Each structure stands twice: as C-alpha cells, then as structure tokens.
mmCIF file of C-alpha atoms in Angstrom:
data_model
loop_
_atom_site.group_PDB
_atom_site.id
_atom_site.type_symbol
_atom_site.label_atom_id
_atom_site.label_comp_id
_atom_site.label_asym_id
_atom_site.label_seq_id
_atom_site.Cartn_x
_atom_site.Cartn_y
_atom_site.Cartn_z
ATOM 1 C CA UNK A 48 -37.179 19.622 72.151
ATOM 2 C CA UNK A 49 -38.295 23.218 71.919
ATOM 3 C CA UNK A 50 -36.884 25.805 74.006
ATOM 4 C CA UNK A 51 -39.418 26.249 76.844
ATOM 5 C CA UNK A 52 -39.615 22.489 77.376
ATOM 6 C CA UNK A 53 -36.358 22.675 79.012
ATOM 7 C CA UNK A 54 -37.592 24.999 81.681
ATOM 8 C CA UNK A 55 -38.803 23.665 85.237
ATOM 9 C CA UNK A 56 -42.481 23.669 85.838
ATOM 10 C CA UNK A 57 -44.280 25.915 88.479
ATOM 11 C CA UNK A 58 -47.810 25.741 89.736
ATOM 12 C CA UNK A 59 -49.677 29.081 88.742
ATOM 13 C CA UNK A 60 -53.154 30.075 89.587
ATOM 14 C CA UNK A 61 -53.997 31.930 86.509
ATOM 15 C CA UNK A 62 -57.401 33.003 87.330
ATOM 16 C CA UNK A 63 -56.934 33.371 91.123
ATOM 17 C CA UNK A 64 -59.643 30.516 91.674
ATOM 18 C CA UNK A 65 -57.191 28.344 93.567
ATOM 19 C CA UNK A 66 -56.939 25.840 90.326
ATOM 20 C CA UNK A 67 -53.296 25.578 89.510
ATOM 21 C CA UNK A 68 -51.922 24.851 86.299
ATOM 22 C CA UNK A 69 -48.333 23.698 85.513
ATOM 23 C CA UNK A 70 -46.434 26.157 83.353
ATOM 24 C CA UNK A 71 -42.777 26.598 82.507
ATOM 25 C CA UNK A 72 -40.927 28.963 84.724
ATOM 26 C CA UNK A 73 -40.069 31.362 81.856
ATOM 27 C CA UNK A 74 -38.458 34.023 84.357
ATOM 28 C CA UNK A 75 -35.324 31.773 84.453
ATOM 29 C CA UNK A 76 -32.332 32.753 82.272
ATOM 30 C CA UNK A 77 -29.271 30.990 81.341
ATOM 31 C CA UNK A 78 -26.374 33.029 79.922
ATOM 32 C CA UNK A 79 -23.523 31.924 77.642
ATOM 33 C CA UNK A 80 -20.078 31.657 79.460
ATOM 34 C CA UNK A 81 -17.776 34.222 78.276
ATOM 35 C CA UNK A 82 -15.242 31.691 77.390
ATOM 36 C CA UNK A 83 -17.807 29.920 74.979
ATOM 37 C CA UNK A 84 -19.131 33.361 73.451
ATOM 38 C CA UNK A 85 -15.562 34.334 72.454
ATOM 39 C CA UNK A 86 -14.406 30.721 71.482
ATOM 40 C CA UNK A 87 -13.840 31.242 67.843
ATOM 41 C CA UNK A 88 -13.176 27.789 66.904
ATOM 42 C CA UNK A 89 -16.515 26.472 68.270
ATOM 43 C CA UNK A 90 -18.649 28.505 65.535
ATOM 44 C CA UNK A 91 -18.991 28.811 62.035
ATOM 45 C CA UNK A 92 -19.935 32.200 60.302
ATOM 46 C CA UNK A 93 -23.213 32.073 58.511
ATOM 47 C CA UNK A 94 -24.820 34.842 56.433
ATOM 48 C CA UNK A 95 -28.872 34.427 57.038
ATOM 49 C CA UNK A 96 -30.550 34.624 53.586
ATOM 50 C CA UNK A 97 -33.448 36.604 52.690
ATOM 51 C CA UNK A 98 -36.632 35.187 54.291
ATOM 52 C CA UNK A 99 -34.586 32.688 56.448
ATOM 53 C CA UNK A 100 -36.214 32.288 59.904
ATOM 54 C CA UNK A 101 -34.229 30.788 62.898
ATOM 55 C CA UNK A 102 -36.139 27.618 62.515
ATOM 56 C CA UNK A 103 -34.982 27.217 58.903
ATOM 57 C CA UNK A 104 -31.276 27.756 59.746
ATOM 58 C CA UNK A 105 -31.509 25.353 62.766
ATOM 59 C CA UNK A 106 -32.993 22.733 60.413
ATOM 60 C CA UNK A 107 -30.340 23.168 57.724
ATOM 61 C CA UNK A 108 -27.416 23.209 60.230
ATOM 62 C CA UNK A 109 -28.713 20.910 63.109
ATOM 63 C CA UNK A 110 -31.191 19.022 61.331
ATOM 64 C CA UNK A 111 -33.954 19.880 63.898
ATOM 65 C CA UNK A 112 -35.929 23.154 63.565
ATOM 66 C CA UNK A 113 -36.584 22.945 67.252
ATOM 67 C CA UNK A 114 -33.069 23.926 68.000
ATOM 68 C CA UNK A 115 -33.660 27.506 66.801
ATOM 69 C CA UNK A 116 -33.158 28.488 70.300
ATOM 70 C CA UNK A 117 -29.405 27.598 70.353
ATOM 71 C CA UNK A 118 -28.909 29.916 67.290
ATOM 72 C CA UNK A 119 -30.797 32.744 69.177
ATOM 73 C CA UNK A 120 -28.810 32.225 72.506
ATOM 74 C CA UNK A 121 -25.488 31.832 70.845
ATOM 75 C CA UNK A 122 -25.989 34.943 68.997
ATOM 76 C CA UNK A 123 -27.595 36.876 72.040
ATOM 77 C CA UNK A 124 -30.668 37.528 70.351
ATOM 78 C CA UNK A 125 -33.416 38.408 72.879
ATOM 79 C CA UNK A 126 -35.945 39.894 70.293
ATOM 80 C CA UNK A 127 -36.146 37.491 67.152
ATOM 81 C CA UNK A 128 -38.519 40.083 65.653
ATOM 82 C CA UNK A 129 -36.087 43.209 65.710
ATOM 83 C CA UNK A 130 -32.575 41.387 65.968
ATOM 84 C CA UNK A 131 -33.087 39.071 63.197
ATOM 85 C CA UNK A 132 -33.063 40.415 59.433
ATOM 86 C CA UNK A 133 -36.144 41.246 58.049
ATOM 87 C CA UNK A 134 -37.308 40.093 54.568
ATOM 88 C CA UNK A 135 -37.155 42.884 52.003
ATOM 89 C CA UNK A 136 -40.773 43.651 52.165
ATOM 90 C CA UNK A 137 -40.894 43.584 56.104
ATOM 91 C CA UNK A 138 -37.702 45.989 55.816
ATOM 92 C CA UNK A 139 -39.496 48.318 53.603
ATOM 93 C CA UNK A 140 -42.696 48.413 55.710
ATOM 94 C CA UNK A 141 -40.625 48.658 58.798
ATOM 95 C CA UNK A 142 -38.715 51.958 57.633
ATOM 96 C CA UNK A 143 -41.996 53.437 56.169
ATOM 97 C CA UNK A 144 -43.561 53.082 59.624
ATOM 98 C CA UNK A 145 -40.427 54.281 61.516
ATOM 99 C CA UNK A 146 -39.540 57.218 59.469
ATOM 100 C CA UNK A 147 -42.530 57.999 57.248
ATOM 101 C CA UNK A 148 -42.406 57.643 53.434
ATOM 102 C CA UNK A 149 -41.166 61.272 53.188
ATOM 103 C CA UNK A 150 -38.054 60.948 55.485
ATOM 104 C CA UNK A 151 -36.890 57.431 54.593
ATOM 105 C CA UNK A 152 -33.967 59.013 52.617
ATOM 106 C CA UNK A 153 -33.464 61.837 55.067
ATOM 107 C CA UNK A 154 -30.203 62.326 56.704
ATOM 108 C CA UNK A 155 -29.766 60.036 59.818
ATOM 109 C CA UNK A 156 -26.181 61.193 60.706
ATOM 110 C CA UNK A 157 -22.853 62.235 59.292
ATOM 111 C CA UNK A 158 -19.765 59.916 59.409
ATOM 112 C CA UNK A 159 -15.930 60.214 58.623
ATOM 113 C CA UNK A 160 -13.237 57.413 58.246
ATOM 114 C CA UNK A 161 -11.266 57.283 61.451
ATOM 115 C CA UNK A 162 -7.872 58.722 61.244
ATOM 116 C CA UNK A 163 -6.253 56.168 63.753
ATOM 117 C CA UNK A 164 -6.621 52.554 64.192
ATOM 118 C CA UNK A 165 -8.276 50.647 61.379
ATOM 119 C CA UNK A 166 -8.852 53.102 58.418
ATOM 120 C CA UNK A 167 -10.422 50.998 55.943
ATOM 121 C CA UNK A 168 -13.189 48.339 55.553
ATOM 122 C CA UNK A 169 -12.652 44.598 55.906
ATOM 123 C CA UNK A 170 -15.629 43.843 53.559
ATOM 124 C CA UNK A 171 -18.590 45.148 51.961
ATOM 125 C CA UNK A 172 -20.627 45.145 55.240
ATOM 126 C CA UNK A 173 -17.973 46.476 57.653
ATOM 127 C CA UNK A 174 -18.411 50.059 58.759
ATOM 128 C CA UNK A 175 -16.348 49.814 62.053
ATOM 129 C CA UNK A 176 -13.738 52.253 60.491
ATOM 130 C CA UNK A 177 -16.145 55.008 60.242
ATOM 131 C CA UNK A 178 -17.108 57.287 63.138
ATOM 132 C CA UNK A 179 -20.080 59.586 63.519
ATOM 133 C CA UNK A 180 -19.264 63.242 63.284
ATOM 134 C CA UNK A 181 -20.879 66.725 62.873
ATOM 135 C CA UNK A 182 -22.083 67.804 59.370
ATOM 136 C CA UNK A 183 -19.455 70.502 59.240
ATOM 137 C CA UNK A 184 -16.442 68.042 59.805
ATOM 138 C CA UNK A 185 -14.094 67.821 56.608
ATOM 139 C CA UNK A 186 -14.978 64.802 54.521
ATOM 140 C CA UNK A 187 -18.091 64.204 56.393
ATOM 141 C CA UNK A 188 -20.466 61.857 54.395
ATOM 142 C CA UNK A 189 -24.258 61.774 55.178
ATOM 143 C CA UNK A 190 -25.988 58.382 56.029
ATOM 144 C CA UNK A 191 -29.590 58.350 55.267
ATOM 145 C CA UNK A 192 -32.315 56.754 57.587
ATOM 146 C CA UNK A 193 -32.520 53.783 54.873
ATOM 147 C CA UNK A 194 -28.865 53.429 54.803
ATOM 148 C CA UNK A 195 -28.429 53.183 58.621
ATOM 149 C CA UNK A 196 -31.315 50.681 58.874
ATOM 150 C CA UNK A 197 -29.861 48.654 55.962
ATOM 151 C CA UNK A 198 -26.644 48.446 57.894
ATOM 152 C CA UNK A 199 -28.195 47.196 60.835
ATOM 153 C CA UNK A 200 -29.941 44.516 58.919
ATOM 154 C CA UNK A 201 -26.596 43.449 57.234
ATOM 155 C CA UNK A 202 -25.163 42.999 60.609
ATOM 156 C CA UNK A 203 -28.062 41.026 61.778
ATOM 157 C CA UNK A 204 -27.384 38.629 58.805
ATOM 158 C CA UNK A 205 -23.939 38.001 59.967
ATOM 159 C CA UNK A 206 -24.405 35.065 62.924
ATOM 160 C CA UNK A 207 -22.451 32.364 64.233
ATOM 161 C CA UNK A 208 -23.583 28.700 64.351
ATOM 162 C CA UNK A 209 -22.213 26.307 66.972
ATOM 163 C CA UNK A 210 -20.376 23.613 65.570
ATOM 164 C CA UNK A 211 -22.426 20.532 65.642
ATOM 165 C CA UNK A 212 -19.793 18.595 67.417
ATOM 166 C CA UNK A 213 -20.409 20.863 70.476
ATOM 167 C CA UNK A 214 -24.348 20.861 70.063
ATOM 168 C CA UNK A 215 -25.064 18.059 72.450
ATOM 169 C CA UNK A 216 -22.711 19.216 75.452
ATOM 170 C CA UNK A 217 -24.180 22.606 74.783
ATOM 171 C CA UNK A 218 -27.841 21.529 75.161
ATOM 172 C CA UNK A 219 -26.961 19.248 78.060
ATOM 173 C CA UNK A 220 -25.237 22.215 80.119
ATOM 174 C CA UNK A 221 -28.297 24.480 79.239
ATOM 175 C CA UNK A 222 -30.599 21.685 80.672
ATOM 176 C CA UNK A 223 -28.483 21.312 83.719
ATOM 177 C CA UNK A 224 -28.188 25.084 84.463
ATOM 178 C CA UNK A 225 -31.891 25.779 83.746
ATOM 179 C CA UNK A 226 -33.023 23.219 86.272
ATOM 180 C CA UNK A 227 -30.882 24.787 89.151
#
C-alpha cells in the first residue's frame, strides 16, 4: 500500500463549484516515537548505492517498493529530492547550478580537529571530530564547496532500515495514528 493510501479522505471542492471530490488529507502528520528512533536494535545500517531510489531499497529490503515511505519516515527524510543521495551526474549538475562552474572548488569554510572529546575519525565519511574555524587558526584546513556538498551526500547515503520483523507492527501503528 502506498503512503497516501493510509490517510483518511476528506471532501474537497477543487474548483469552488460545490462539486466535492474525496482526497487524502495530506496535512496530517505522524512522527516516530523517540524510543523507536533511538532504538538501535530495531534498525540495520545500509549504504545507499549510486542511483538507488527509496523504492529500490524498499523492494530489496521489504520486497515491496510501495513501502519506500517507511524508509523515508524512519530516516526523517521529508524532501526525498534533497535529503536522498543524488546520482553522480545529478550531483555534478547540482553543484554547478548552486555554485557556478568557476566556484565549485572555491573555499566553503575552514576546519580543524577538535582538541577535546573525540579527536579522530570513526571511518572514511566521519567528520564529527572536525570543527569549523577561522582561516587564520593554526592547522586550519580549507574545505571546498565540492568537498562540503560531497560530505552531505555521503551522510545521506548512510541510512537505517527498520528490521523486517518490526515492519508489520510499525505499519499498523502508523495506520492507526494517521486515522485518529
């Protein structure tokens, strides 16, 4: 079942002619409980492959492309076009449009390794040990616009997938809450 089929219907006069049509009440929103969002044992980590869409991942993981909304919801993705990883050609076009060809490799900001807390990376796409700083700071390293945007894309690639044994209860609770 697709996402909006779960929503209650409402009568709406589209043209103002007293001819009402039944439409999904899309202004309703259901949010994940904080206990579910932080429940590490409920989720598996997944790296989105280049070109994979939410529907592809849902079909691969749940056997149903229509359950892509579960992936978007559990990862708090509200804009699938800008919070889901772009393909390489889309990414190149995006940064060219955003920064212009001449500025893609211009400096976005500077950063240094923080001096307290965690001071090293937990992997190739972990930048949480780095902090933004002024360009004149000792050890400051320039980050280009391209690098900055690539880091965002790398972050978007890291998603969590709800364990299949929790899928049915999750969908049932969503259906119950959206109807309230």
